[in-house]
């Protein structure tokens, strides 16, 4: 994948968010976030505000599949948090919290 220019409209979730999980530099994070937002506006017809909200939600969610350290770094660099468990600053969710959240989502 190119590290510059517009992102393709057809990308898997991994292709979209794996690069963000590896970023450690704030300027690089800002540039990649801008590419994600631009893609969302161009490919899905969303406003900038909506694209930013969706991308922050997606980044926070995806970071939840990584280590707690990765989640903390991604949340800091991209100003996001996990949409179900909140900020990584609260610590990783317990197994019971994760199961309860899954049950609640299934009921909703």
mmCIF file with all atom_site columns, N, CA and C in Angstrom, residues 17 20-21 26 29-34 36-37 40 47-64 71 74-84 86:
data_model
loop_
_atom_site.group_PDB
_atom_site.id
_atom_site.type_symbol
_atom_site.label_atom_id
_atom_site.label_alt_id
_atom_site.label_comp_id
_atom_site.label_asym_id
_atom_site.label_entity_id
_atom_site.label_seq_id
_atom_site.pdbx_PDB_ins_code
_atom_site.Cartn_x
_atom_site.Cartn_y
_atom_site.Cartn_z
_atom_site.occupancy
_atom_site.B_iso_or_equiv
_atom_site.pdbx_formal_charge
_atom_site.auth_seq_id
_atom_site.auth_comp_id
_atom_site.auth_asym_id
_atom_site.auth_atom_id
_atom_site.pdbx_PDB_model_num
ATOM 1   N N  . UNK A 1 17 ? -6.884  -0.295 8.749  1.00 0.00 ? 17 UNK A N  1
ATOM 2   C CA . UNK A 1 17 ? -6.509  0.064  10.118 1.00 0.00 ? 17 UNK A CA 1
ATOM 3   C C  . UNK A 1 17 ? -5.218  -0.569 10.639 1.00 0.00 ? 17 UNK A C  1
ATOM 4   N N  . UNK A 1 20 ? -2.420  1.994  10.962 1.00 0.00 ? 20 UNK A N  1
ATOM 5   C CA . UNK A 1 20 ? -2.574  2.903  12.098 1.00 0.00 ? 20 UNK A CA 1
ATOM 6   C C  . UNK A 1 20 ? -2.075  2.277  13.396 1.00 0.00 ? 20 UNK A C  1
ATOM 7   N N  . UNK A 1 21 ? -2.176  0.963  13.508 1.00 0.00 ? 21 UNK A N  1
ATOM 8   C CA . UNK A 1 21 ? -1.750  0.277  14.733 1.00 0.00 ? 21 UNK A CA 1
ATOM 9   C C  . UNK A 1 21 ? -0.237  0.314  14.901 1.00 0.00 ? 21 UNK A C  1
ATOM 10  N N  . UNK A 1 26 ? 3.140   11.356 16.068 1.00 0.00 ? 26 UNK A N  1
ATOM 11  C CA . UNK A 1 26 ? 1.911   12.160 16.005 1.00 0.00 ? 26 UNK A CA 1
ATOM 12  C C  . UNK A 1 26 ? 1.679   12.752 14.613 1.00 0.00 ? 26 UNK A C  1
ATOM 13  N N  . UNK A 1 29 ? 0.499   10.038 12.376 1.00 0.00 ? 29 UNK A N  1
ATOM 14  C CA . UNK A 1 29 ? -0.877  9.695  12.727 1.00 0.00 ? 29 UNK A CA 1
ATOM 15  C C  . UNK A 1 29 ? -1.848  10.714 12.139 1.00 0.00 ? 29 UNK A C  1
ATOM 16  N N  . UNK A 1 30 ? -1.519  11.984 12.241 1.00 0.00 ? 30 UNK A N  1
ATOM 17  C CA . UNK A 1 30 ? -2.383  13.033 11.693 1.00 0.00 ? 30 UNK A CA 1
ATOM 18  C C  . UNK A 1 30 ? -2.528  12.880 10.181 1.00 0.00 ? 30 UNK A C  1
ATOM 19  N N  . UNK A 1 31 ? -1.436  12.599 9.510  1.00 0.00 ? 31 UNK A N  1
ATOM 20  C CA . UNK A 1 31 ? -1.462  12.439 8.057  1.00 0.00 ? 31 UNK A CA 1
ATOM 21  C C  . UNK A 1 31 ? -2.287  11.213 7.665  1.00 0.00 ? 31 UNK A C  1
ATOM 22  N N  . UNK A 1 32 ? -2.124  10.110 8.401  1.00 0.00 ? 32 UNK A N  1
ATOM 23  C CA . UNK A 1 32 ? -2.881  8.905  8.060  1.00 0.00 ? 32 UNK A CA 1
ATOM 24  C C  . UNK A 1 32 ? -4.369  9.106  8.360  1.00 0.00 ? 32 UNK A C  1
ATOM 25  N N  . UNK A 1 33 ? -4.677  9.772  9.469  1.00 0.00 ? 33 UNK A N  1
ATOM 26  C CA . UNK A 1 33 ? -6.069  10.052 9.792  1.00 0.00 ? 33 UNK A CA 1
ATOM 27  C C  . UNK A 1 33 ? -6.716  10.882 8.688  1.00 0.00 ? 33 UNK A C  1
ATOM 28  N N  . UNK A 1 34 ? -5.997  11.858 8.184  1.00 0.00 ? 34 UNK A N  1
ATOM 29  C CA . UNK A 1 34 ? -6.523  12.686 7.098  1.00 0.00 ? 34 UNK A CA 1
ATOM 30  C C  . UNK A 1 34 ? -6.817  11.833 5.867  1.00 0.00 ? 34 UNK A C  1
ATOM 31  N N  . UNK A 1 36 ? -7.625  8.628  5.889  1.00 0.00 ? 36 UNK A N  1
ATOM 32  C CA . UNK A 1 36 ? -8.819  7.839  6.198  1.00 0.00 ? 36 UNK A CA 1
ATOM 33  C C  . UNK A 1 36 ? -10.090 8.676  6.046  1.00 0.00 ? 36 UNK A C  1
ATOM 34  N N  . UNK A 1 37 ? -10.055 9.890  6.559  1.00 0.00 ? 37 UNK A N  1
ATOM 35  C CA . UNK A 1 37 ? -11.221 10.771 6.494  1.00 0.00 ? 37 UNK A CA 1
ATOM 36  C C  . UNK A 1 37 ? -11.531 11.134 5.042  1.00 0.00 ? 37 UNK A C  1
ATOM 37  N N  . UNK A 1 40 ? -13.171 8.257  3.362  1.00 0.00 ? 40 UNK A N  1
ATOM 38  C CA . UNK A 1 40 ? -14.558 8.072  3.797  1.00 0.00 ? 40 UNK A CA 1
ATOM 39  C C  . UNK A 1 40 ? -15.489 9.087  3.126  1.00 0.00 ? 40 UNK A C  1
ATOM 40  N N  . UNK A 1 47 ? -20.048 13.686 5.269  1.00 0.00 ? 47 UNK A N  1
ATOM 41  C CA . UNK A 1 47 ? -19.463 14.991 5.570  1.00 0.00 ? 47 UNK A CA 1
ATOM 42  C C  . UNK A 1 47 ? -18.159 14.782 6.329  1.00 0.00 ? 47 UNK A C  1
ATOM 43  N N  . UNK A 1 48 ? -17.336 15.807 6.391  1.00 0.00 ? 48 UNK A N  1
ATOM 44  C CA . UNK A 1 48 ? -16.085 15.704 7.136  1.00 0.00 ? 48 UNK A CA 1
ATOM 45  C C  . UNK A 1 48 ? -16.358 15.335 8.593  1.00 0.00 ? 48 UNK A C  1
ATOM 46  N N  . UNK A 1 49 ? -17.321 16.007 9.211  1.00 0.00 ? 49 UNK A N  1
ATOM 47  C CA . UNK A 1 49 ? -17.631 15.751 10.617 1.00 0.00 ? 49 UNK A CA 1
ATOM 48  C C  . UNK A 1 49 ? -18.026 14.295 10.845 1.00 0.00 ? 49 UNK A C  1
ATOM 49  N N  . UNK A 1 50 ? -18.897 13.772 9.997  1.00 0.00 ? 50 UNK A N  1
ATOM 50  C CA . UNK A 1 50 ? -19.336 12.386 10.125 1.00 0.00 ? 50 UNK A CA 1
ATOM 51  C C  . UNK A 1 50 ? -18.186 11.421 9.820  1.00 0.00 ? 50 UNK A C  1
ATOM 52  N N  . UNK A 1 51 ? -17.391 11.702 8.805  1.00 0.00 ? 51 UNK A N  1
ATOM 53  C CA . UNK A 1 51 ? -16.250 10.844 8.466  1.00 0.00 ? 51 UNK A CA 1
ATOM 54  C C  . UNK A 1 51 ? -15.245 10.792 9.617  1.00 0.00 ? 51 UNK A C  1
ATOM 55  N N  . UNK A 1 52 ? -14.968 11.926 10.236 1.00 0.00 ? 52 UNK A N  1
ATOM 56  C CA . UNK A 1 52 ? -14.043 11.946 11.374 1.00 0.00 ? 52 UNK A CA 1
ATOM 57  C C  . UNK A 1 52 ? -14.593 11.125 12.532 1.00 0.00 ? 52 UNK A C  1
ATOM 58  N N  . UNK A 1 53 ? -15.888 11.264 12.817 1.00 0.00 ? 53 UNK A N  1
ATOM 59  C CA . UNK A 1 53 ? -16.498 10.511 13.914 1.00 0.00 ? 53 UNK A CA 1
ATOM 60  C C  . UNK A 1 53 ? -16.422 9.008  13.646 1.00 0.00 ? 53 UNK A C  1
ATOM 61  N N  . UNK A 1 54 ? -16.771 8.612  12.433 1.00 0.00 ? 54 UNK A N  1
ATOM 62  C CA . UNK A 1 54 ? -16.749 7.187  12.072 1.00 0.00 ? 54 UNK A CA 1
ATOM 63  C C  . UNK A 1 54 ? -15.332 6.640  12.134 1.00 0.00 ? 54 UNK A C  1
ATOM 64  N N  . UNK A 1 55 ? -14.374 7.366  11.579 1.00 0.00 ? 55 UNK A N  1
ATOM 65  C CA . UNK A 1 55 ? -12.996 6.874  11.576 1.00 0.00 ? 55 UNK A CA 1
ATOM 66  C C  . UNK A 1 55 ? -12.435 6.771  12.995 1.00 0.00 ? 55 UNK A C  1
ATOM 67  N N  . UNK A 1 56 ? -12.750 7.724  13.857 1.00 0.00 ? 56 UNK A N  1
ATOM 68  C CA . UNK A 1 56 ? -12.285 7.623  15.255 1.00 0.00 ? 56 UNK A CA 1
ATOM 69  C C  . UNK A 1 56 ? -12.910 6.413  15.952 1.00 0.00 ? 56 UNK A C  1
ATOM 70  N N  . UNK A 1 57 ? -14.191 6.178  15.697 1.00 0.00 ? 57 UNK A N  1
ATOM 71  C CA . UNK A 1 57 ? -14.862 5.003  16.268 1.00 0.00 ? 57 UNK A CA 1
ATOM 72  C C  . UNK A 1 57 ? -14.209 3.729  15.757 1.00 0.00 ? 57 UNK A C  1
ATOM 73  N N  . UNK A 1 58 ? -13.968 3.652  14.450 1.00 0.00 ? 58 UNK A N  1
ATOM 74  C CA . UNK A 1 58 ? -13.358 2.460  13.860 1.00 0.00 ? 58 UNK A CA 1
ATOM 75  C C  . UNK A 1 58 ? -11.952 2.226  14.394 1.00 0.00 ? 58 UNK A C  1
ATOM 76  N N  . UNK A 1 59 ? -11.163 3.284  14.499 1.00 0.00 ? 59 UNK A N  1
ATOM 77  C CA . UNK A 1 59 ? -9.801  3.152  15.029 1.00 0.00 ? 59 UNK A CA 1
ATOM 78  C C  . UNK A 1 59 ? -9.831  2.669  16.476 1.00 0.00 ? 59 UNK A C  1
ATOM 79  N N  . UNK A 1 60 ? -10.702 3.241  17.289 1.00 0.00 ? 60 UNK A N  1
ATOM 80  C CA . UNK A 1 60 ? -10.810 2.826  18.682 1.00 0.00 ? 60 UNK A CA 1
ATOM 81  C C  . UNK A 1 60 ? -11.233 1.376  18.814 1.00 0.00 ? 60 UNK A C  1
ATOM 82  N N  . UNK A 1 61 ? -12.185 0.973  17.991 1.00 0.00 ? 61 UNK A N  1
ATOM 83  C CA . UNK A 1 61 ? -12.659 -0.408 18.019 1.00 0.00 ? 61 UNK A CA 1
ATOM 84  C C  . UNK A 1 61 ? -11.555 -1.370 17.580 1.00 0.00 ? 61 UNK A C  1
ATOM 85  N N  . UNK A 1 62 ? -10.920 -1.058 16.462 1.00 0.00 ? 62 UNK A N  1
ATOM 86  C CA . UNK A 1 62 ? -9.889  -1.940 15.910 1.00 0.00 ? 62 UNK A CA 1
ATOM 87  C C  . UNK A 1 62 ? -8.715  -2.067 16.874 1.00 0.00 ? 62 UNK A C  1
ATOM 88  N N  . UNK A 1 63 ? -8.362  -0.965 17.531 1.00 0.00 ? 63 UNK A N  1
ATOM 89  C CA . UNK A 1 63 ? -7.244  -0.996 18.486 1.00 0.00 ? 63 UNK A CA 1
ATOM 90  C C  . UNK A 1 63 ? -7.537  -1.941 19.649 1.00 0.00 ? 63 UNK A C  1
ATOM 91  N N  . UNK A 1 64 ? -8.817  -2.170 19.926 1.00 0.00 ? 64 UNK A N  1
ATOM 92  C CA . UNK A 1 64 ? -9.200  -3.078 20.996 1.00 0.00 ? 64 UNK A CA 1
ATOM 93  C C  . UNK A 1 64 ? -8.799  -4.525 20.745 1.00 0.00 ? 64 UNK A C  1
ATOM 94  N N  . UNK A 1 71 ? -3.442  -0.159 22.166 1.00 0.00 ? 71 UNK A N  1
ATOM 95  C CA . UNK A 1 71 ? -4.706  0.577  22.328 1.00 0.00 ? 71 UNK A CA 1
ATOM 96  C C  . UNK A 1 71 ? -4.457  1.953  22.951 1.00 0.00 ? 71 UNK A C  1
ATOM 97  N N  . UNK A 1 74 ? -2.714  4.203  20.241 1.00 0.00 ? 74 UNK A N  1
ATOM 98  C CA . UNK A 1 74 ? -3.631  4.574  19.156 1.00 0.00 ? 74 UNK A CA 1
ATOM 99  C C  . UNK A 1 74 ? -4.654  5.588  19.654 1.00 0.00 ? 74 UNK A C  1
ATOM 100 N N  . UNK A 1 75 ? -5.202  5.356  20.839 1.00 0.00 ? 75 UNK A N  1
ATOM 101 C CA . UNK A 1 75 ? -6.179  6.302  21.385 1.00 0.00 ? 75 UNK A CA 1
ATOM 102 C C  . UNK A 1 75 ? -5.554  7.683  21.578 1.00 0.00 ? 75 UNK A C  1
ATOM 103 N N  . UNK A 1 76 ? -4.316  7.722  22.012 1.00 0.00 ? 76 UNK A N  1
ATOM 104 C CA . UNK A 1 76 ? -3.632  9.005  22.203 1.00 0.00 ? 76 UNK A CA 1
ATOM 105 C C  . UNK A 1 76 ? -3.348  9.677  20.855 1.00 0.00 ? 76 UNK A C  1
ATOM 106 N N  . UNK A 1 77 ? -2.782  8.942  19.923 1.00 0.00 ? 77 UNK A N  1
ATOM 107 C CA . UNK A 1 77 ? -2.387  9.528  18.634 1.00 0.00 ? 77 UNK A CA 1
ATOM 108 C C  . UNK A 1 77 ? -3.565  9.951  17.771 1.00 0.00 ? 77 UNK A C  1
ATOM 109 N N  . UNK A 1 78 ? -4.666  9.206  17.842 1.00 0.00 ? 78 UNK A N  1
ATOM 110 C CA . UNK A 1 78 ? -5.801  9.470  16.959 1.00 0.00 ? 78 UNK A CA 1
ATOM 111 C C  . UNK A 1 78 ? -6.999  10.087 17.693 1.00 0.00 ? 78 UNK A C  1
ATOM 112 N N  . UNK A 1 79 ? -6.820  10.421 18.965 1.00 0.00 ? 79 UNK A N  1
ATOM 113 C CA . UNK A 1 79 ? -7.885  11.046 19.759 1.00 0.00 ? 79 UNK A CA 1
ATOM 114 C C  . UNK A 1 79 ? -9.172  10.240 19.651 1.00 0.00 ? 79 UNK A C  1
ATOM 115 N N  . UNK A 1 80 ? -9.081  8.963  19.974 1.00 0.00 ? 80 UNK A N  1
ATOM 116 C CA . UNK A 1 80 ? -10.232 8.080  19.872 1.00 0.00 ? 80 UNK A CA 1
ATOM 117 C C  . UNK A 1 80 ? -10.315 7.210  21.125 1.00 0.00 ? 80 UNK A C  1
ATOM 118 N N  . UNK A 1 81 ? -11.367 6.431  21.213 1.00 0.00 ? 81 UNK A N  1
ATOM 119 C CA . UNK A 1 81 ? -11.494 5.443  22.278 1.00 0.00 ? 81 UNK A CA 1
ATOM 120 C C  . UNK A 1 81 ? -12.377 4.311  21.789 1.00 0.00 ? 81 UNK A C  1
ATOM 121 N N  . UNK A 1 82 ? -12.340 3.204  22.498 1.00 0.00 ? 82 UNK A N  1
ATOM 122 C CA . UNK A 1 82 ? -13.152 2.054  22.122 1.00 0.00 ? 82 UNK A CA 1
ATOM 123 C C  . UNK A 1 82 ? -14.624 2.414  22.312 1.00 0.00 ? 82 UNK A C  1
ATOM 124 N N  . UNK A 1 83 ? -15.469 2.135  21.312 1.00 0.00 ? 83 UNK A N  1
ATOM 125 C CA . UNK A 1 83 ? -16.870 2.546  21.407 1.00 0.00 ? 83 UNK A CA 1
ATOM 126 C C  . UNK A 1 83 ? -17.684 1.787  22.453 1.00 0.00 ? 83 UNK A C  1
ATOM 127 N N  . UNK A 1 84 ? -17.212 0.653  22.904 1.00 0.00 ? 84 UNK A N  1
ATOM 128 C CA . UNK A 1 84 ? -17.938 -0.128 23.911 1.00 0.00 ? 84 UNK A CA 1
ATOM 129 C C  . UNK A 1 84 ? -17.288 0.017  25.285 1.00 0.00 ? 84 UNK A C  1
ATOM 130 N N  . UNK A 1 86 ? -14.819 2.253  26.209 1.00 0.00 ? 86 UNK A N  1
ATOM 131 C CA . UNK A 1 86 ? -14.320 3.575  26.568 1.00 0.00 ? 86 UNK A CA 1
ATOM 132 C C  . UNK A 1 86 ? -12.812 3.659  26.465 1.00 0.00 ? 86 UNK A C  1
#
